[in-house]
Amino acid sequence: MSYEKNRAELIDSIIDRDGYIHCEHCGNPKPFKLHCHHIMFKSEYRHHKEINNKLNLIIVCDEPCHSNFHGKKKEMRKELVIERNLIQLFK
């Protein structure tokens, strides 16, 4: 599946579930900018067949959540990898 299709479905599912779009990590309902972020980084798994799997995508706000995925708070990413069983998916 394509990134664009899965991104759109992910956003639609959040709106269907909660009634509005928000950061899936901090819950900010009015972020300045949202990112559809790869949990298992595209730079690490660029050609992996599951890179755009919906389990590997999360909607996060620009600041601070998106920056934290790449910065000092890498435990955010580790928790999601475990919670979503991404190690198994990316074998």
PDB file of C-alpha atoms in Angstrom:
ATOM      1  CA  MET A   1       0.000   0.000   0.000  1.00  0.00           C
ATOM      2  CA  SER A   2       1.088   3.526  -0.618  1.00  0.00           C
ATOM      3  CA  TYR A   3       2.085   6.057   2.003  1.00  0.00           C
ATOM      4  CA  GLU A   4      -0.539   8.542   0.785  1.00  0.00           C
ATOM      5  CA  LYS A   5      -3.395   6.013   0.978  1.00  0.00           C
ATOM      6  CA  ASN A   6      -2.409   4.788   4.441  1.00  0.00           C
ATOM      7  CA  ARG A   7      -1.874   8.357   5.657  1.00  0.00           C
ATOM      8  CA  ALA A   8      -5.380   9.338   4.513  1.00  0.00           C
ATOM      9  CA  GLU A   9      -6.911   6.228   6.102  1.00  0.00           C
ATOM     10  CA  LEU A  10      -5.059   6.882   9.367  1.00  0.00           C
ATOM     11  CA  ILE A  11      -6.325  10.470   9.519  1.00  0.00           C
ATOM     12  CA  ASP A  12      -9.876   9.331   8.677  1.00  0.00           C
ATOM     13  CA  SER A  13      -9.769   6.670  11.409  1.00  0.00           C
ATOM     14  CA  ILE A  14      -8.687   9.236  14.025  1.00  0.00           C
ATOM     15  CA  ILE A  15     -11.494  11.578  12.975  1.00  0.00           C
ATOM     16  CA  ASP A  16     -14.023   8.709  12.990  1.00  0.00           C
ATOM     17  CA  ARG A  17     -12.877   7.593  16.441  1.00  0.00           C
ATOM     18  CA  ASP A  18     -12.420  10.976  18.139  1.00  0.00           C
ATOM     19  CA  GLY A  19     -14.350  13.447  15.983  1.00  0.00           C
ATOM     20  CA  TYR A  20     -11.309  15.589  15.195  1.00  0.00           C
ATOM     21  CA  ILE A  21      -7.664  15.304  14.144  1.00  0.00           C
ATOM     22  CA  HIS A  22      -4.982  15.602  16.809  1.00  0.00           C
ATOM     23  CA  CYS A  23      -1.490  14.524  17.736  1.00  0.00           C
ATOM     24  CA  GLU A  24      -1.632  10.823  18.639  1.00  0.00           C
ATOM     25  CA  HIS A  25       1.160  11.227  21.154  1.00  0.00           C
ATOM     26  CA  CYS A  26       0.355  14.336  23.227  1.00  0.00           C
ATOM     27  CA  GLY A  27      -3.283  14.770  22.151  1.00  0.00           C
ATOM     28  CA  ASN A  28      -2.868  18.404  21.093  1.00  0.00           C
ATOM     29  CA  PRO A  29      -6.141  19.204  19.280  1.00  0.00           C
ATOM     30  CA  LYS A  30      -4.864  22.356  17.578  1.00  0.00           C
ATOM     31  CA  PRO A  31      -1.274  21.802  16.579  1.00  0.00           C
ATOM     32  CA  PHE A  32       0.346  24.245  14.205  1.00  0.00           C
ATOM     33  CA  LYS A  33       1.415  21.435  11.915  1.00  0.00           C
ATOM     34  CA  LEU A  34       0.918  17.662  11.886  1.00  0.00           C
ATOM     35  CA  HIS A  35       3.253  15.027  10.464  1.00  0.00           C
ATOM     36  CA  CYS A  36       2.448  11.500   9.423  1.00  0.00           C
ATOM     37  CA  HIS A  37       5.596   9.960  10.822  1.00  0.00           C
ATOM     38  CA  HIS A  38       7.262   6.591  10.210  1.00  0.00           C
ATOM     39  CA  ILE A  39       8.020   4.936  13.551  1.00  0.00           C
ATOM     40  CA  MET A  40      10.585   2.603  11.999  1.00  0.00           C
ATOM     41  CA  PHE A  41      12.476   5.300  10.126  1.00  0.00           C
ATOM     42  CA  LYS A  42      12.404   5.379   6.365  1.00  0.00           C
ATOM     43  CA  SER A  43      16.122   6.143   6.433  1.00  0.00           C
ATOM     44  CA  GLU A  44      16.710   2.774   8.145  1.00  0.00           C
ATOM     45  CA  TYR A  45      14.205   0.648   6.202  1.00  0.00           C
ATOM     46  CA  ARG A  46      13.753   2.561   2.939  1.00  0.00           C
ATOM     47  CA  HIS A  47      12.981  -0.474   0.765  1.00  0.00           C
ATOM     48  CA  HIS A  48      11.239  -2.651   3.341  1.00  0.00           C
ATOM     49  CA  LYS A  49       7.829  -3.840   2.132  1.00  0.00           C
ATOM     50  CA  GLU A  50       6.167  -2.804   5.428  1.00  0.00           C
ATOM     51  CA  ILE A  51       7.593   0.738   5.650  1.00  0.00           C
ATOM     52  CA  ASN A  52       4.185   2.305   4.875  1.00  0.00           C
ATOM     53  CA  ASN A  53       2.139  -0.163   6.912  1.00  0.00           C
ATOM     54  CA  LYS A  54      -0.447   1.718   9.024  1.00  0.00           C
ATOM     55  CA  LEU A  55       1.029   0.163  12.177  1.00  0.00           C
ATOM     56  CA  ASN A  56       4.268   1.962  11.342  1.00  0.00           C
ATOM     57  CA  LEU A  57       2.634   5.383  10.920  1.00  0.00           C
ATOM     58  CA  ILE A  58       1.639   7.874  13.605  1.00  0.00           C
ATOM     59  CA  ILE A  59       0.192  11.381  13.380  1.00  0.00           C
ATOM     60  CA  VAL A  60       2.270  13.720  15.543  1.00  0.00           C
ATOM     61  CA  CYS A  61       2.495  17.473  16.043  1.00  0.00           C
ATOM     62  CA  ASP A  62       5.497  19.372  14.758  1.00  0.00           C
ATOM     63  CA  GLU A  63       6.651  20.489  18.195  1.00  0.00           C
ATOM     64  CA  PRO A  64       7.503  18.868  20.430  1.00  0.00           C
ATOM     65  CA  CYS A  65       6.476  15.339  19.407  1.00  0.00           C
ATOM     66  CA  HIS A  66       7.953  15.067  15.883  1.00  0.00           C
ATOM     67  CA  SER A  67      11.224  16.592  17.053  1.00  0.00           C
ATOM     68  CA  ASN A  68      11.310  14.225  20.032  1.00  0.00           C
ATOM     69  CA  PHE A  69      11.236  11.189  17.740  1.00  0.00           C
ATOM     70  CA  HIS A  70      14.534  12.344  16.292  1.00  0.00           C
ATOM     71  CA  GLY A  71      15.975  13.952  19.404  1.00  0.00           C
ATOM     72  CA  LYS A  72      16.626  13.173  23.018  1.00  0.00           C
ATOM     73  CA  LYS A  73      13.338  11.419  23.814  1.00  0.00           C
ATOM     74  CA  LYS A  74      13.892   8.268  21.790  1.00  0.00           C
ATOM     75  CA  GLU A  75      12.017   6.252  24.409  1.00  0.00           C
ATOM     76  CA  MET A  76       8.824   7.488  22.692  1.00  0.00           C
ATOM     77  CA  ARG A  77       9.824   5.563  19.614  1.00  0.00           C
ATOM     78  CA  LYS A  78      10.953   2.503  21.565  1.00  0.00           C
ATOM     79  CA  GLU A  79       7.594   2.311  23.365  1.00  0.00           C
ATOM     80  CA  LEU A  80       5.686   2.432  20.071  1.00  0.00           C
ATOM     81  CA  VAL A  81       7.927  -0.213  18.493  1.00  0.00           C
ATOM     82  CA  ILE A  82       7.128  -2.556  21.390  1.00  0.00           C
ATOM     83  CA  GLU A  83       3.439  -1.626  21.650  1.00  0.00           C
ATOM     84  CA  ARG A  84       2.838  -2.181  17.929  1.00  0.00           C
ATOM     85  CA  ASN A  85       5.132  -5.223  17.651  1.00  0.00           C
ATOM     86  CA  LEU A  86       7.108  -3.572  14.850  1.00  0.00           C
ATOM     87  CA  ILE A  87      10.222  -5.672  15.432  1.00  0.00           C
ATOM     88  CA  GLN A  88       8.247  -8.715  14.257  1.00  0.00           C
ATOM     89  CA  LEU A  89       6.773  -6.817  11.311  1.00  0.00           C
ATOM     90  CA  PHE A  90      10.204  -5.627  10.151  1.00  0.00           C
ATOM     91  CA  LYS A  91      12.059  -8.978  10.378  1.00  0.00           C
TER      92      LYS A  91
END
